[in-house]
């Protein structure tokens, strides 16, 4: 689990930087997440991180601008996962393997970072050691029968991988993102 925790922490640090530099003018921009703006995506990530943190820590009062609280909320989430042992008890889901949660979280952070890069029209660089670990996790997370896709799941149906695309685009496609998505002109 130590390697996965380290990779997840790196993914969080990368997206944390990206969140910190989002300009005010981009907060209402659309993202590849149907119907979500950049601000909506940040609120979503903060809510999910805080849900994990609250399994052990006292609740944190949400602030106004989701960029401002992102680093603190993400750090709380990671601290809980680091100390969780073999399982973490999630609201409405019960006890889950901490390794499974870390794998899902790392893939989600990479794809949400991809979402932000697409929305903001910025270049996305992801260390290959992270995408090499994330691609098989994304395949497993979205395989037939996974509770994460299908009706009521977290992801849209997976799209086909293409070996000619960068690994991060294939990871996004596996989570149901159109790898060619671009914001309206």
PDB file of C-alpha atoms in Angstrom:
ATOM      1  CA  UNK A   1       0.000   0.000   0.000  1.00  0.00           C
ATOM      2  CA  UNK A   2       2.942   2.345   0.589  1.00  0.00           C
ATOM      3  CA  UNK A   3       3.607   2.722  -3.156  1.00  0.00           C
ATOM      4  CA  UNK A   4      -0.041   3.412  -3.889  1.00  0.00           C
ATOM      5  CA  UNK A   5      -0.233   5.931  -1.050  1.00  0.00           C
ATOM      6  CA  UNK A   6       2.862   7.685  -2.386  1.00  0.00           C
ATOM      7  CA  UNK A   7       1.473   7.763  -5.937  1.00  0.00           C
ATOM      8  CA  UNK A   8      -1.873   9.085  -4.677  1.00  0.00           C
ATOM      9  CA  UNK A   9      -0.088  11.798  -2.682  1.00  0.00           C
ATOM     10  CA  UNK A  10       1.812  12.785  -5.830  1.00  0.00           C
ATOM     11  CA  UNK A  11      -1.405  12.909  -7.868  1.00  0.00           C
ATOM     12  CA  UNK A  12      -2.952  15.119  -5.161  1.00  0.00           C
ATOM     13  CA  UNK A  13       0.064  17.431  -5.120  1.00  0.00           C
ATOM     14  CA  UNK A  14      -0.099  17.826  -8.902  1.00  0.00           C
ATOM     15  CA  UNK A  15      -3.790  18.670  -8.963  1.00  0.00           C
ATOM     16  CA  UNK A  16      -3.385  20.860  -5.875  1.00  0.00           C
ATOM     17  CA  UNK A  17      -0.964  23.039  -7.804  1.00  0.00           C
ATOM     18  CA  UNK A  18      -3.326  23.198 -10.769  1.00  0.00           C
ATOM     19  CA  UNK A  19      -6.241  24.193  -8.529  1.00  0.00           C
ATOM     20  CA  UNK A  20      -4.216  26.931  -6.812  1.00  0.00           C
ATOM     21  CA  UNK A  21      -3.513  28.701 -10.106  1.00  0.00           C
ATOM     22  CA  UNK A  22      -7.009  28.575 -11.648  1.00  0.00           C
ATOM     23  CA  UNK A  23      -7.868  32.152 -12.612  1.00  0.00           C
ATOM     24  CA  UNK A  24     -11.092  33.732 -11.338  1.00  0.00           C
ATOM     25  CA  UNK A  25     -12.278  34.096 -14.934  1.00  0.00           C
ATOM     26  CA  UNK A  26     -12.191  30.308 -15.459  1.00  0.00           C
ATOM     27  CA  UNK A  27     -14.399  29.257 -12.538  1.00  0.00           C
ATOM     28  CA  UNK A  28     -17.571  29.290 -14.675  1.00  0.00           C
ATOM     29  CA  UNK A  29     -15.960  27.511 -17.642  1.00  0.00           C
ATOM     30  CA  UNK A  30     -17.425  24.147 -18.706  1.00  0.00           C
ATOM     31  CA  UNK A  31     -15.565  20.899 -18.040  1.00  0.00           C
ATOM     32  CA  UNK A  32     -15.765  17.468 -19.684  1.00  0.00           C
ATOM     33  CA  UNK A  33     -18.061  16.478 -16.778  1.00  0.00           C
ATOM     34  CA  UNK A  34     -21.554  16.948 -18.231  1.00  0.00           C
ATOM     35  CA  UNK A  35     -23.137  20.112 -16.874  1.00  0.00           C
ATOM     36  CA  UNK A  36     -20.286  20.942 -14.499  1.00  0.00           C
ATOM     37  CA  UNK A  37     -18.250  24.108 -14.414  1.00  0.00           C
ATOM     38  CA  UNK A  38     -14.719  24.330 -13.066  1.00  0.00           C
ATOM     39  CA  UNK A  39     -16.191  25.543  -9.742  1.00  0.00           C
ATOM     40  CA  UNK A  40     -18.603  22.578  -9.667  1.00  0.00           C
ATOM     41  CA  UNK A  41     -15.709  20.167 -10.221  1.00  0.00           C
ATOM     42  CA  UNK A  42     -13.736  21.737  -7.361  1.00  0.00           C
ATOM     43  CA  UNK A  43     -16.745  21.576  -5.034  1.00  0.00           C
ATOM     44  CA  UNK A  44     -17.203  17.906  -5.977  1.00  0.00           C
ATOM     45  CA  UNK A  45     -13.587  17.041  -5.184  1.00  0.00           C
ATOM     46  CA  UNK A  46     -13.712  18.955  -1.889  1.00  0.00           C
ATOM     47  CA  UNK A  47     -16.950  17.191  -0.896  1.00  0.00           C
ATOM     48  CA  UNK A  48     -15.559  13.731  -1.703  1.00  0.00           C
ATOM     49  CA  UNK A  49     -12.288  14.436   0.135  1.00  0.00           C
ATOM     50  CA  UNK A  50     -14.146  15.762   3.144  1.00  0.00           C
ATOM     51  CA  UNK A  51     -16.421  12.690   3.186  1.00  0.00           C
ATOM     52  CA  UNK A  52     -13.329  10.523   3.631  1.00  0.00           C
ATOM     53  CA  UNK A  53     -11.789  12.883   6.190  1.00  0.00           C
ATOM     54  CA  UNK A  54     -14.983  12.950   8.278  1.00  0.00           C
ATOM     55  CA  UNK A  55     -14.763   9.204   8.809  1.00  0.00           C
ATOM     56  CA  UNK A  56     -12.121  10.013  11.444  1.00  0.00           C
ATOM     57  CA  UNK A  57     -11.727  13.780  11.806  1.00  0.00           C
ATOM     58  CA  UNK A  58     -14.208  16.430  12.941  1.00  0.00           C
ATOM     59  CA  UNK A  59     -16.051  18.127  10.059  1.00  0.00           C
ATOM     60  CA  UNK A  60     -14.440  21.101   8.401  1.00  0.00           C
ATOM     61  CA  UNK A  61     -16.697  24.045   7.619  1.00  0.00           C
ATOM     62  CA  UNK A  62     -16.702  24.687   3.872  1.00  0.00           C
ATOM     63  CA  UNK A  63     -15.368  28.019   2.722  1.00  0.00           C
ATOM     64  CA  UNK A  64     -16.665  30.147  -0.114  1.00  0.00           C
ATOM     65  CA  UNK A  65     -14.057  29.683  -2.833  1.00  0.00           C
ATOM     66  CA  UNK A  66     -13.342  25.978  -3.427  1.00  0.00           C
ATOM     67  CA  UNK A  67      -9.768  26.762  -4.518  1.00  0.00           C
ATOM     68  CA  UNK A  68      -8.908  28.127  -1.076  1.00  0.00           C
ATOM     69  CA  UNK A  69      -9.806  25.000   0.874  1.00  0.00           C
ATOM     70  CA  UNK A  70      -8.643  22.401  -1.638  1.00  0.00           C
ATOM     71  CA  UNK A  71      -5.147  21.778  -0.257  1.00  0.00           C
ATOM     72  CA  UNK A  72      -6.314  21.530   3.371  1.00  0.00           C
ATOM     73  CA  UNK A  73      -9.259  19.266   2.575  1.00  0.00           C
ATOM     74  CA  UNK A  74      -7.115  17.034   0.335  1.00  0.00           C
ATOM     75  CA  UNK A  75      -4.444  16.788   3.067  1.00  0.00           C
ATOM     76  CA  UNK A  76      -7.083  15.730   5.611  1.00  0.00           C
ATOM     77  CA  UNK A  77      -8.309  13.033   3.223  1.00  0.00           C
ATOM     78  CA  UNK A  78      -4.814  11.720   2.588  1.00  0.00           C
ATOM     79  CA  UNK A  79      -3.999  11.697   6.313  1.00  0.00           C
ATOM     80  CA  UNK A  80      -7.055   9.546   7.021  1.00  0.00           C
ATOM     81  CA  UNK A  81      -6.163   7.132   4.227  1.00  0.00           C
ATOM     82  CA  UNK A  82      -2.561   6.972   5.458  1.00  0.00           C
ATOM     83  CA  UNK A  83      -3.654   5.988   8.966  1.00  0.00           C
ATOM     84  CA  UNK A  84      -6.568   3.757   7.955  1.00  0.00           C
ATOM     85  CA  UNK A  85      -4.816   0.407   8.111  1.00  0.00           C
ATOM     86  CA  UNK A  86      -6.304  -2.325   5.926  1.00  0.00           C
ATOM     87  CA  UNK A  87      -9.819  -0.847   5.712  1.00  0.00           C
ATOM     88  CA  UNK A  88     -11.527   2.513   5.755  1.00  0.00           C
ATOM     89  CA  UNK A  89     -15.200   2.809   6.653  1.00  0.00           C
ATOM     90  CA  UNK A  90     -17.028   4.968   4.141  1.00  0.00           C
ATOM     91  CA  UNK A  91     -20.429   6.572   4.719  1.00  0.00           C
ATOM     92  CA  UNK A  92     -23.206   4.586   2.996  1.00  0.00           C
ATOM     93  CA  UNK A  93     -20.659   2.025   1.755  1.00  0.00           C
ATOM     94  CA  UNK A  94     -19.262   0.580   4.957  1.00  0.00           C
ATOM     95  CA  UNK A  95     -15.751  -0.875   5.315  1.00  0.00           C
ATOM     96  CA  UNK A  96     -13.679  -0.938   2.133  1.00  0.00           C
ATOM     97  CA  UNK A  97     -10.131  -1.974   1.410  1.00  0.00           C
ATOM     98  CA  UNK A  98      -7.897   1.066   1.881  1.00  0.00           C
ATOM     99  CA  UNK A  99      -5.819  -0.060  -1.098  1.00  0.00           C
ATOM    100  CA  UNK A 100      -8.947  -0.150  -3.290  1.00  0.00           C
ATOM    101  CA  UNK A 101      -9.977   3.330  -2.120  1.00  0.00           C
ATOM    102  CA  UNK A 102      -6.454   4.671  -2.775  1.00  0.00           C
ATOM    103  CA  UNK A 103      -6.473   3.189  -6.280  1.00  0.00           C
ATOM    104  CA  UNK A 104      -9.830   4.733  -7.104  1.00  0.00           C
ATOM    105  CA  UNK A 105      -8.791   8.047  -5.602  1.00  0.00           C
ATOM    106  CA  UNK A 106      -5.510   8.232  -7.509  1.00  0.00           C
ATOM    107  CA  UNK A 107      -7.251   7.516 -10.824  1.00  0.00           C
ATOM    108  CA  UNK A 108      -9.979  10.048 -10.016  1.00  0.00           C
ATOM    109  CA  UNK A 109      -7.432  12.754  -9.211  1.00  0.00           C
ATOM    110  CA  UNK A 110      -5.594  12.122 -12.474  1.00  0.00           C
ATOM    111  CA  UNK A 111      -8.813  12.283 -14.469  1.00  0.00           C
ATOM    112  CA  UNK A 112     -10.068  15.374 -12.644  1.00  0.00           C
ATOM    113  CA  UNK A 113      -6.707  16.953 -13.392  1.00  0.00           C
ATOM    114  CA  UNK A 114      -7.281  15.993 -17.047  1.00  0.00           C
ATOM    115  CA  UNK A 115     -10.772  17.573 -16.775  1.00  0.00           C
ATOM    116  CA  UNK A 116      -9.234  20.823 -15.507  1.00  0.00           C
ATOM    117  CA  UNK A 117      -6.525  20.877 -18.162  1.00  0.00           C
ATOM    118  CA  UNK A 118      -9.110  20.395 -20.899  1.00  0.00           C
ATOM    119  CA  UNK A 119     -11.438  23.024 -19.439  1.00  0.00           C
ATOM    120  CA  UNK A 120      -8.597  25.532 -19.063  1.00  0.00           C
ATOM    121  CA  UNK A 121      -6.931  24.622 -22.390  1.00  0.00           C
ATOM    122  CA  UNK A 122      -3.629  23.911 -20.638  1.00  0.00           C
ATOM    123  CA  UNK A 123      -1.019  21.271 -21.368  1.00  0.00           C
ATOM    124  CA  UNK A 124      -1.118  18.298 -19.038  1.00  0.00           C
ATOM    125  CA  UNK A 125       2.067  16.517 -18.053  1.00  0.00           C
ATOM    126  CA  UNK A 126       1.783  13.410 -15.897  1.00  0.00           C
ATOM    127  CA  UNK A 127       4.807  11.408 -14.737  1.00  0.00           C
ATOM    128  CA  UNK A 128       4.874   8.051 -16.521  1.00  0.00           C
ATOM    129  CA  UNK A 129       5.276   6.132 -13.240  1.00  0.00           C
ATOM    130  CA  UNK A 130       1.841   7.427 -12.233  1.00  0.00           C
ATOM    131  CA  UNK A 131       0.067   6.662 -15.516  1.00  0.00           C
ATOM    132  CA  UNK A 132       1.732   3.219 -15.615  1.00  0.00           C
ATOM    133  CA  UNK A 133       0.190   2.456 -12.227  1.00  0.00           C
ATOM    134  CA  UNK A 134      -3.132   4.174 -12.972  1.00  0.00           C
ATOM    135  CA  UNK A 135      -3.974   2.583 -16.322  1.00  0.00           C
ATOM    136  CA  UNK A 136      -4.481  -0.966 -14.985  1.00  0.00           C
ATOM    137  CA  UNK A 137      -6.379   0.469 -12.008  1.00  0.00           C
ATOM    138  CA  UNK A 138      -8.675   2.407 -14.353  1.00  0.00           C
ATOM    139  CA  UNK A 139      -9.275  -0.794 -16.331  1.00  0.00           C
ATOM    140  CA  UNK A 140     -10.164  -2.676 -13.143  1.00  0.00           C
ATOM    141  CA  UNK A 141     -12.316   0.159 -11.783  1.00  0.00           C
ATOM    142  CA  UNK A 142     -14.421   0.215 -14.957  1.00  0.00           C
ATOM    143  CA  UNK A 143     -14.440  -3.496 -15.856  1.00  0.00           C
ATOM    144  CA  UNK A 144     -17.805  -5.173 -16.409  1.00  0.00           C
ATOM    145  CA  UNK A 145     -19.448  -5.780 -13.068  1.00  0.00           C
ATOM    146  CA  UNK A 146     -17.581  -2.986 -11.286  1.00  0.00           C
ATOM    147  CA  UNK A 147     -19.825  -1.118  -8.846  1.00  0.00           C
ATOM    148  CA  UNK A 148     -18.252   2.114 -10.123  1.00  0.00           C
ATOM    149  CA  UNK A 149     -19.866   2.107 -13.547  1.00  0.00           C
ATOM    150  CA  UNK A 150     -23.337   1.403 -14.786  1.00  0.00           C
ATOM    151  CA  UNK A 151     -26.571   2.654 -13.254  1.00  0.00           C
ATOM    152  CA  UNK A 152     -25.900   4.617 -10.097  1.00  0.00           C
ATOM    153  CA  UNK A 153     -22.132   4.264 -10.526  1.00  0.00           C
ATOM    154  CA  UNK A 154     -19.545   7.003 -10.358  1.00  0.00           C
ATOM    155  CA  UNK A 155     -18.522   6.750 -14.017  1.00  0.00           C
ATOM    156  CA  UNK A 156     -20.109   6.825 -17.420  1.00  0.00           C
ATOM    157  CA  UNK A 157     -19.599   3.705 -19.533  1.00  0.00           C
ATOM    158  CA  UNK A 158     -15.952   3.305 -20.527  1.00  0.00           C
ATOM    159  CA  UNK A 159     -14.826   4.309 -23.999  1.00  0.00           C
ATOM    160  CA  UNK A 160     -12.323   2.292 -26.011  1.00  0.00           C
ATOM    161  CA  UNK A 161      -8.616   2.691 -25.429  1.00  0.00           C
ATOM    162  CA  UNK A 162      -6.397   3.651 -28.348  1.00  0.00           C
ATOM    163  CA  UNK A 163      -2.680   2.819 -28.134  1.00  0.00           C
ATOM    164  CA  UNK A 164      -1.869   5.877 -30.259  1.00  0.00           C
ATOM    165  CA  UNK A 165      -3.157   8.214 -27.518  1.00  0.00           C
ATOM    166  CA  UNK A 166      -1.258   9.268 -24.412  1.00  0.00           C
ATOM    167  CA  UNK A 167      -1.937   7.033 -21.403  1.00  0.00           C
ATOM    168  CA  UNK A 168      -3.748   9.841 -19.556  1.00  0.00           C
ATOM    169  CA  UNK A 169      -6.226  10.168 -22.450  1.00  0.00           C
ATOM    170  CA  UNK A 170      -6.886   6.418 -22.286  1.00  0.00           C
ATOM    171  CA  UNK A 171      -7.407   6.631 -18.531  1.00  0.00           C
ATOM    172  CA  UNK A 172      -9.917   9.449 -19.086  1.00  0.00           C
ATOM    173  CA  UNK A 173     -11.642   7.389 -21.804  1.00  0.00           C
ATOM    174  CA  UNK A 174     -11.949   4.414 -19.454  1.00  0.00           C
ATOM    175  CA  UNK A 175     -13.805   6.668 -17.020  1.00  0.00           C
ATOM    176  CA  UNK A 176     -16.205   7.670 -19.806  1.00  0.00           C
ATOM    177  CA  UNK A 177     -14.571  10.918 -20.905  1.00  0.00           C
ATOM    178  CA  UNK A 178     -14.328  11.771 -24.600  1.00  0.00           C
ATOM    179  CA  UNK A 179     -10.551  11.981 -25.110  1.00  0.00           C
ATOM    180  CA  UNK A 180     -11.148  14.590 -27.840  1.00  0.00           C
ATOM    181  CA  UNK A 181     -13.308  16.854 -25.658  1.00  0.00           C
ATOM    182  CA  UNK A 182     -12.561  20.548 -25.970  1.00  0.00           C
ATOM    183  CA  UNK A 183     -14.420  23.521 -24.532  1.00  0.00           C
ATOM    184  CA  UNK A 184     -16.729  25.383 -26.871  1.00  0.00           C
ATOM    185  CA  UNK A 185     -14.905  27.945 -28.974  1.00  0.00           C
TER     186      UNK A 185
END
